Coordinates of C-alpha atoms in Angstrom, one line a residue:
M1 CA 8.2 -32.9 32.0
Q2 CA 8.9 -35.7 29.5
N3 CA 11.8 -35.2 27.1
K4 CA 11.0 -34.2 23.6
T5 CA 13.6 -33.8 20.8
I6 CA 12.7 -31.7 17.8
K7 CA 14.8 -31.8 14.6
A8 CA 15.8 -28.4 13.4
A9 CA 18.0 -27.4 10.4
G10 CA 21.4 -28.8 11.3
Y11 CA 20.8 -29.2 15.1
E12 CA 18.4 -30.6 17.7
I13 CA 16.1 -28.9 20.2
V14 CA 15.9 -30.9 23.4
Y15 CA 13.1 -30.1 25.8
G16 CA 12.2 -31.6 29.2
N17 CA 13.4 -32.4 32.7
D18 CA 16.3 -34.4 31.3
A19 CA 17.5 -31.8 28.7
L20 CA 20.6 -30.9 30.7
A21 CA 21.5 -34.6 31.1
V22 CA 21.4 -34.9 27.3
L23 CA 23.7 -31.8 27.1
S24 CA 26.1 -33.5 29.6
R25 CA 26.2 -36.6 27.5
M26 CA 26.8 -34.6 24.3
L27 CA 29.7 -32.7 25.8
R28 CA 31.3 -36.0 26.8
S29 CA 31.2 -37.2 23.2
N30 CA 34.3 -37.4 21.0
A31 CA 33.2 -34.3 19.1
Y32 CA 34.0 -32.2 22.1
Q33 CA 37.0 -34.1 23.4
N34 CA 39.5 -31.3 22.6
A35 CA 37.1 -28.4 23.1
A36 CA 37.6 -25.6 25.6
F37 CA 34.3 -24.4 27.0
F38 CA 33.3 -20.8 27.6
L39 CA 30.1 -19.7 29.1
L40 CA 28.3 -16.4 28.6
A41 CA 25.9 -15.2 31.3
D42 CA 24.5 -12.0 32.9
E43 CA 24.3 -11.2 36.6
H44 CA 20.9 -12.9 36.9
T45 CA 21.7 -16.1 35.1
H46 CA 25.1 -16.3 36.8
L47 CA 23.4 -16.1 40.2
H48 CA 20.3 -18.2 39.7
C49 CA 21.0 -20.6 36.8
W50 CA 24.8 -21.2 36.6
P51 CA 24.9 -23.2 39.9
R52 CA 22.0 -25.4 38.7
L53 CA 23.6 -25.9 35.2
V54 CA 27.0 -26.9 36.5
T55 CA 25.4 -29.4 38.9
A56 CA 23.6 -31.0 36.0
V57 CA 26.4 -30.6 33.5
P58 CA 29.7 -31.1 35.4
E59 CA 31.6 -31.0 32.1
L60 CA 31.2 -27.2 32.4
E61 CA 32.6 -26.9 35.9
N62 CA 35.9 -25.5 34.6
A63 CA 34.4 -23.4 31.8
E64 CA 35.7 -19.9 31.5
L65 CA 32.9 -17.5 32.5
L66 CA 32.2 -14.4 30.5
L67 CA 29.8 -12.1 32.3
V68 CA 27.8 -9.1 30.9
E69 CA 25.2 -6.8 32.3
S70 CA 21.6 -7.8 31.7
G71 CA 19.3 -5.7 29.4
E72 CA 18.7 -4.9 25.8
E73 CA 20.8 -1.8 26.0
W74 CA 24.0 -3.9 26.3
K75 CA 23.3 -5.9 23.1
N76 CA 25.8 -3.8 21.0
I77 CA 29.1 -3.9 19.2
A78 CA 31.0 -2.4 22.1
I79 CA 30.1 -5.4 24.4
C80 CA 30.8 -7.8 21.5
T81 CA 34.3 -6.3 21.2
Q82 CA 34.9 -6.9 24.9
L83 CA 33.8 -10.5 24.5
W84 CA 36.0 -11.1 21.4
R85 CA 39.0 -9.7 23.3
A86 CA 38.2 -11.9 26.3
L87 CA 37.9 -15.0 24.1
S88 CA 41.2 -14.1 22.4
D89 CA 43.0 -13.4 25.7
L90 CA 41.7 -16.6 27.2
G91 CA 43.1 -18.6 24.2
A92 CA 39.8 -19.6 22.5
D93 CA 40.4 -21.4 19.2
R94 CA 38.3 -22.9 16.4
Q95 CA 37.7 -26.0 18.6
S96 CA 36.2 -23.9 21.4
V97 CA 32.5 -23.9 22.3
L98 CA 30.5 -21.0 23.7
I99 CA 27.5 -21.8 25.9
N100 CA 24.9 -19.1 26.0
L101 CA 23.1 -19.3 29.4
G102 CA 20.4 -16.7 29.4
G103 CA 17.5 -15.0 27.6
G104 CA 17.2 -13.5 24.2
V105 CA 19.9 -10.9 24.7
I106 CA 22.5 -13.5 25.7
G107 CA 21.5 -15.9 22.9
D108 CA 21.4 -13.2 20.2
M109 CA 24.7 -11.6 21.2
G110 CA 26.5 -14.8 22.2
G111 CA 25.5 -16.4 19.0
F112 CA 26.8 -13.4 17.0
V113 CA 30.1 -13.3 18.9
A114 CA 30.6 -17.0 18.3
A115 CA 29.6 -16.9 14.7
S116 CA 32.1 -14.1 13.9
F117 CA 35.0 -15.0 16.2
K118 CA 37.8 -16.6 14.1
R119 CA 35.2 -16.8 11.3
G120 CA 33.0 -19.0 13.5
I121 CA 33.3 -21.2 16.6
R122 CA 30.6 -23.6 17.9
F123 CA 27.9 -22.4 20.3
I124 CA 25.1 -23.9 22.3
H125 CA 22.0 -22.2 23.6
V126 CA 20.7 -23.0 27.1
P127 CA 17.7 -20.6 27.3
T128 CA 16.6 -19.5 30.8
T129 CA 13.7 -17.2 30.0
L130 CA 10.4 -18.2 28.5
L131 CA 10.9 -15.9 25.6
A132 CA 14.2 -17.5 24.7
M133 CA 12.8 -21.0 25.2
V134 CA 9.9 -20.5 22.7
D135 CA 11.4 -18.0 20.3
A136 CA 14.8 -16.3 20.5
S137 CA 16.9 -19.5 20.8
I138 CA 15.0 -21.2 17.9
G139 CA 15.7 -20.5 14.2
G140 CA 19.4 -19.7 13.9
K141 CA 19.2 -15.9 14.0
V142 CA 22.0 -14.1 15.8
G143 CA 22.6 -10.4 16.1
I144 CA 22.9 -7.1 17.9
D145 CA 21.3 -3.7 18.0
L146 CA 22.7 -0.6 16.2
D147 CA 22.2 2.7 17.9
M148 CA 19.2 1.2 19.8
L149 CA 17.6 0.0 16.6
K150 CA 16.7 -3.7 17.1
N151 CA 18.7 -6.4 15.5
Q152 CA 20.1 -4.3 12.7
V153 CA 23.4 -6.2 12.5
G154 CA 23.5 -10.0 12.5
A155 CA 23.5 -13.3 10.6
F156 CA 21.9 -16.7 10.2
A157 CA 24.1 -19.1 12.2
P158 CA 22.7 -22.3 13.7
P159 CA 23.8 -23.5 17.2
E160 CA 25.1 -26.9 17.9
G161 CA 22.0 -27.5 19.9
V162 CA 19.3 -25.9 22.1
F163 CA 18.6 -27.4 25.5
I164 CA 15.4 -26.2 27.1
W165 CA 15.1 -27.1 30.8
P166 CA 11.6 -26.0 32.1
A167 CA 12.8 -25.8 35.7
F168 CA 14.5 -22.5 34.9
L169 CA 11.0 -21.0 34.6
D170 CA 10.9 -21.0 38.4
T171 CA 13.7 -18.4 38.5
L172 CA 11.6 -15.8 36.5
P173 CA 9.5 -12.9 37.8
E174 CA 5.9 -12.6 36.4
E175 CA 6.9 -9.8 34.0
Q176 CA 9.3 -12.2 32.3
L177 CA 6.8 -15.0 32.1
L178 CA 4.4 -12.5 30.5
S179 CA 7.0 -11.4 28.0
G180 CA 7.6 -14.9 26.8
F181 CA 3.9 -15.7 26.7
A182 CA 3.4 -12.9 24.1
E183 CA 5.5 -14.9 21.6
M184 CA 3.4 -18.0 22.3
V185 CA 0.3 -15.9 21.6
K186 CA 1.9 -14.9 18.3
H187 CA 2.6 -18.5 17.3
A188 CA -1.0 -19.4 17.9
L189 CA -2.4 -16.4 16.0
V190 CA -0.3 -16.9 12.9
A191 CA -0.3 -20.7 12.7
D192 CA -2.7 -22.7 14.8
P193 CA -6.3 -22.0 15.8
E194 CA -6.4 -25.0 18.2
Y195 CA -3.4 -23.7 20.0
W196 CA -5.0 -20.3 20.3
K197 CA -7.9 -22.0 22.1
A198 CA -5.4 -23.5 24.5
I199 CA -3.7 -20.2 25.0
L200 CA -7.0 -18.5 25.9
H201 CA -7.4 -21.0 28.8
T202 CA -3.8 -20.6 30.1
D203 CA -2.7 -18.6 33.1
P204 CA 0.5 -16.9 31.8
K205 CA 1.8 -16.5 35.4
D206 CA 1.7 -20.3 36.1
P207 CA 5.1 -21.8 35.1
E208 CA 3.7 -25.4 35.1
A209 CA 0.9 -24.4 32.7
L210 CA 3.4 -22.6 30.5
A211 CA 5.8 -25.6 30.5
R212 CA 3.1 -27.8 29.0
L213 CA 2.7 -25.5 26.1
I214 CA 6.3 -24.8 25.3
P215 CA 6.8 -27.8 23.0
R216 CA 3.9 -26.6 20.7
S217 CA 5.4 -23.2 20.4
V218 CA 8.8 -24.6 19.6
E219 CA 7.3 -26.9 16.9
I220 CA 5.4 -24.0 15.3
K221 CA 8.5 -21.8 15.1
N222 CA 10.7 -24.6 13.9
E223 CA 8.2 -25.7 11.2
I224 CA 8.1 -22.1 9.9
V225 CA 11.8 -21.7 10.0
R226 CA 12.5 -25.0 8.3
A227 CA 10.2 -24.0 5.4
D228 CA 12.0 -20.7 5.0
P229 CA 15.4 -20.6 6.8
T230 CA 16.6 -17.2 5.6
E231 CA 13.3 -15.3 5.8
K232 CA 12.5 -14.9 2.1
G233 CA 8.8 -15.4 2.6
H234 CA 6.9 -17.7 4.9
R235 CA 9.2 -17.0 7.9
K236 CA 8.0 -13.4 7.9
L237 CA 4.8 -14.7 9.6
L238 CA 6.8 -14.7 12.8
N239 CA 7.1 -10.9 12.5
F240 CA 3.5 -10.4 13.4
G241 CA 3.3 -7.8 16.2
H242 CA 6.9 -6.8 15.7
T243 CA 6.7 -3.8 13.4
L244 CA 4.8 -1.8 16.0
G245 CA 6.3 -3.8 18.8
H246 CA 10.0 -3.0 18.0
A247 CA 9.1 0.7 17.6
F248 CA 7.5 0.7 21.1
E249 CA 10.4 -1.1 22.6
T250 CA 13.1 1.2 21.1
W251 CA 11.0 4.3 21.9
S252 CA 10.8 3.3 25.5
F253 CA 14.6 3.1 25.7
E254 CA 15.1 6.4 24.0
T255 CA 12.7 8.3 26.2
G256 CA 14.2 7.3 29.5
T257 CA 10.9 5.9 30.7
T258 CA 10.7 2.4 32.2
P259 CA 11.9 0.2 29.3
I260 CA 9.2 -2.0 27.8
L261 CA 10.2 -5.7 27.8
H262 CA 10.3 -7.2 24.3
G263 CA 7.2 -9.4 24.8
H264 CA 5.1 -6.7 26.3
A265 CA 6.0 -4.4 23.4
V266 CA 5.1 -7.3 21.0
A267 CA 1.8 -7.8 22.8
M268 CA 0.8 -4.2 22.1
G269 CA 2.2 -4.5 18.6
M270 CA -0.1 -7.5 18.0
L271 CA -3.0 -5.5 19.4
G272 CA -2.4 -2.6 16.9
E273 CA -1.6 -5.0 14.0
C274 CA -4.9 -6.8 14.6
E275 CA -6.6 -3.5 14.1
L276 CA -4.6 -3.0 10.9
S277 CA -5.7 -6.5 9.9
R278 CA -9.3 -5.6 10.2
Y279 CA -8.9 -2.7 7.8
Q280 CA -6.5 -4.3 5.4
K281 CA -7.4 -8.1 5.4
G282 CA -10.9 -8.3 6.7
F283 CA -9.9 -9.8 10.1
S284 CA -13.3 -10.4 11.8
D285 CA -14.6 -8.0 14.4
K286 CA -15.4 -10.9 16.7
D287 CA -11.9 -12.3 16.6
L288 CA -10.5 -8.8 17.0
E289 CA -12.5 -8.2 20.2
T290 CA -11.4 -11.6 21.6
V291 CA -7.7 -10.9 20.9
K292 CA -8.0 -7.3 22.2
A293 CA -9.7 -8.4 25.5
F294 CA -7.2 -11.1 26.1
L295 CA -4.2 -8.9 25.5
L296 CA -5.5 -6.1 27.6
Q297 CA -6.3 -8.5 30.4
H298 CA -2.6 -9.3 30.7
Y299 CA -0.6 -6.4 29.2
R300 CA -0.5 -2.6 29.8
P301 CA -1.1 -0.1 27.0
V302 CA 1.8 2.0 25.9
N303 CA 2.0 5.4 27.5
F304 CA 2.9 7.5 24.5
H305 CA 1.7 11.0 23.5
D306 CA 0.8 12.7 20.3
T307 CA 4.3 14.3 20.2
D308 CA 5.8 10.7 20.1
I309 CA 3.9 9.6 17.0
N310 CA 6.4 11.0 14.5
R311 CA 9.2 9.2 16.2
L312 CA 7.3 5.9 16.3
F313 CA 6.8 6.3 12.5
E314 CA 10.6 7.0 12.1
L315 CA 11.4 3.8 14.0
M316 CA 9.0 1.8 11.9
R317 CA 10.7 3.1 8.8
H318 CA 14.0 1.6 10.1
D319 CA 12.5 -1.9 10.4
K320 CA 14.6 -4.4 8.5
K321 CA 11.5 -6.0 7.0
N322 CA 10.6 -2.9 4.9
K323 CA 10.9 -2.8 1.2
G324 CA 11.3 0.1 -1.2
G325 CA 11.0 2.6 1.7
K326 CA 7.6 1.4 2.6
I327 CA 6.7 0.0 6.1
C328 CA 5.8 -3.6 5.8
F329 CA 3.6 -5.6 8.2
T330 CA 2.6 -9.2 8.8
L331 CA -1.2 -9.1 9.3
L332 CA -3.9 -11.7 9.9
K333 CA -6.7 -12.8 7.6
A334 CA -8.1 -15.0 10.3
I335 CA -6.8 -16.8 13.4
G336 CA -4.1 -19.1 12.2
E337 CA -3.8 -17.5 8.8
G338 CA -1.3 -14.7 8.2
A339 CA -0.3 -12.4 5.3
T340 CA 3.2 -11.1 4.9
D341 CA 4.7 -8.0 3.2
E342 CA 1.6 -5.9 3.7
T343 CA 2.1 -2.2 3.2
V344 CA -0.4 0.0 5.0
N345 CA -1.1 3.7 4.4
P346 CA -0.1 6.1 7.2
E347 CA -3.6 7.0 8.2
T348 CA -4.4 3.3 8.9
I349 CA -1.2 2.8 10.8
L350 CA -2.1 5.7 13.0
K351 CA -5.4 4.0 13.8
G352 CA -3.4 0.9 14.8
L353 CA -1.2 3.0 17.0
Q354 CA -4.1 4.6 18.8
V355 CA -5.6 1.4 20.0
C356 CA -2.3 0.6 21.8
R357 CA -2.4 3.5 24.3

């Protein structure tokens, strides 16, 4: 895959087969001459991705490894405290650099740890999941969960760079590919009707097909973020599917059922929020049926019961996008045209929930 460099706000996103070679050259530059390198990974990326990374980037051969368990349930302040202590015990200083090798949890938490340690050390994202490549590593958001509520504590802090090596897609199971693909669907629905057409003809279980689309998703997210870096308005487009989706995701952890991966929860969130869009913004029945059929072709409905509905509403009320105690959604007027800060009455929200199960 040919290299592509995308200018973000204060850093560059490098995509392609030579992305790690570019990272290697960067770490040899004068800016990193006196830097100590630390690398954050989970058990999966340590096993499958770390050997490939250190082969391509020998400058990291002697990096101090910080290992955490995989999973959203570990993205919390207790694990951050362990990581801060490890950095301190290992002598990290303001010149140190933390490399985040992993998916969205590693990037979110690693970025938060780096941004807050000694009031901020440098960090670099090397995303290894599709979701992290197209979404989580782009945009300068870092953060952790609070009592299982998604991303309640965090900050805006840009990395030194993001290096996307598509070969890491080969390490992923199909469920992880589908999880990342949901964010690509979101990008198309809120910003680019032509991209949506390409999405409709893509097999989300084919790493090579997905690799060809990654740059467009990165461009869409980066363009939206650059127009609104701190999410005052336009960037809220990227929340489409996430009000319902985050509720589904957190509910699945709370109930002890099989946790729903973020992208799978967002896919069902988009399904429900398309239904809300029909009632609230006149989203066409034809487009609704197309989106619905496509999402249900690839993603499973959520197995919740009537007794869970009150809790799902409670979780939505905790969403950080809300204003004045009202649940806020990003909805669609049409494919490629979103509307932010939409409040919806509870009866209509319930209709949106019902189509997701």
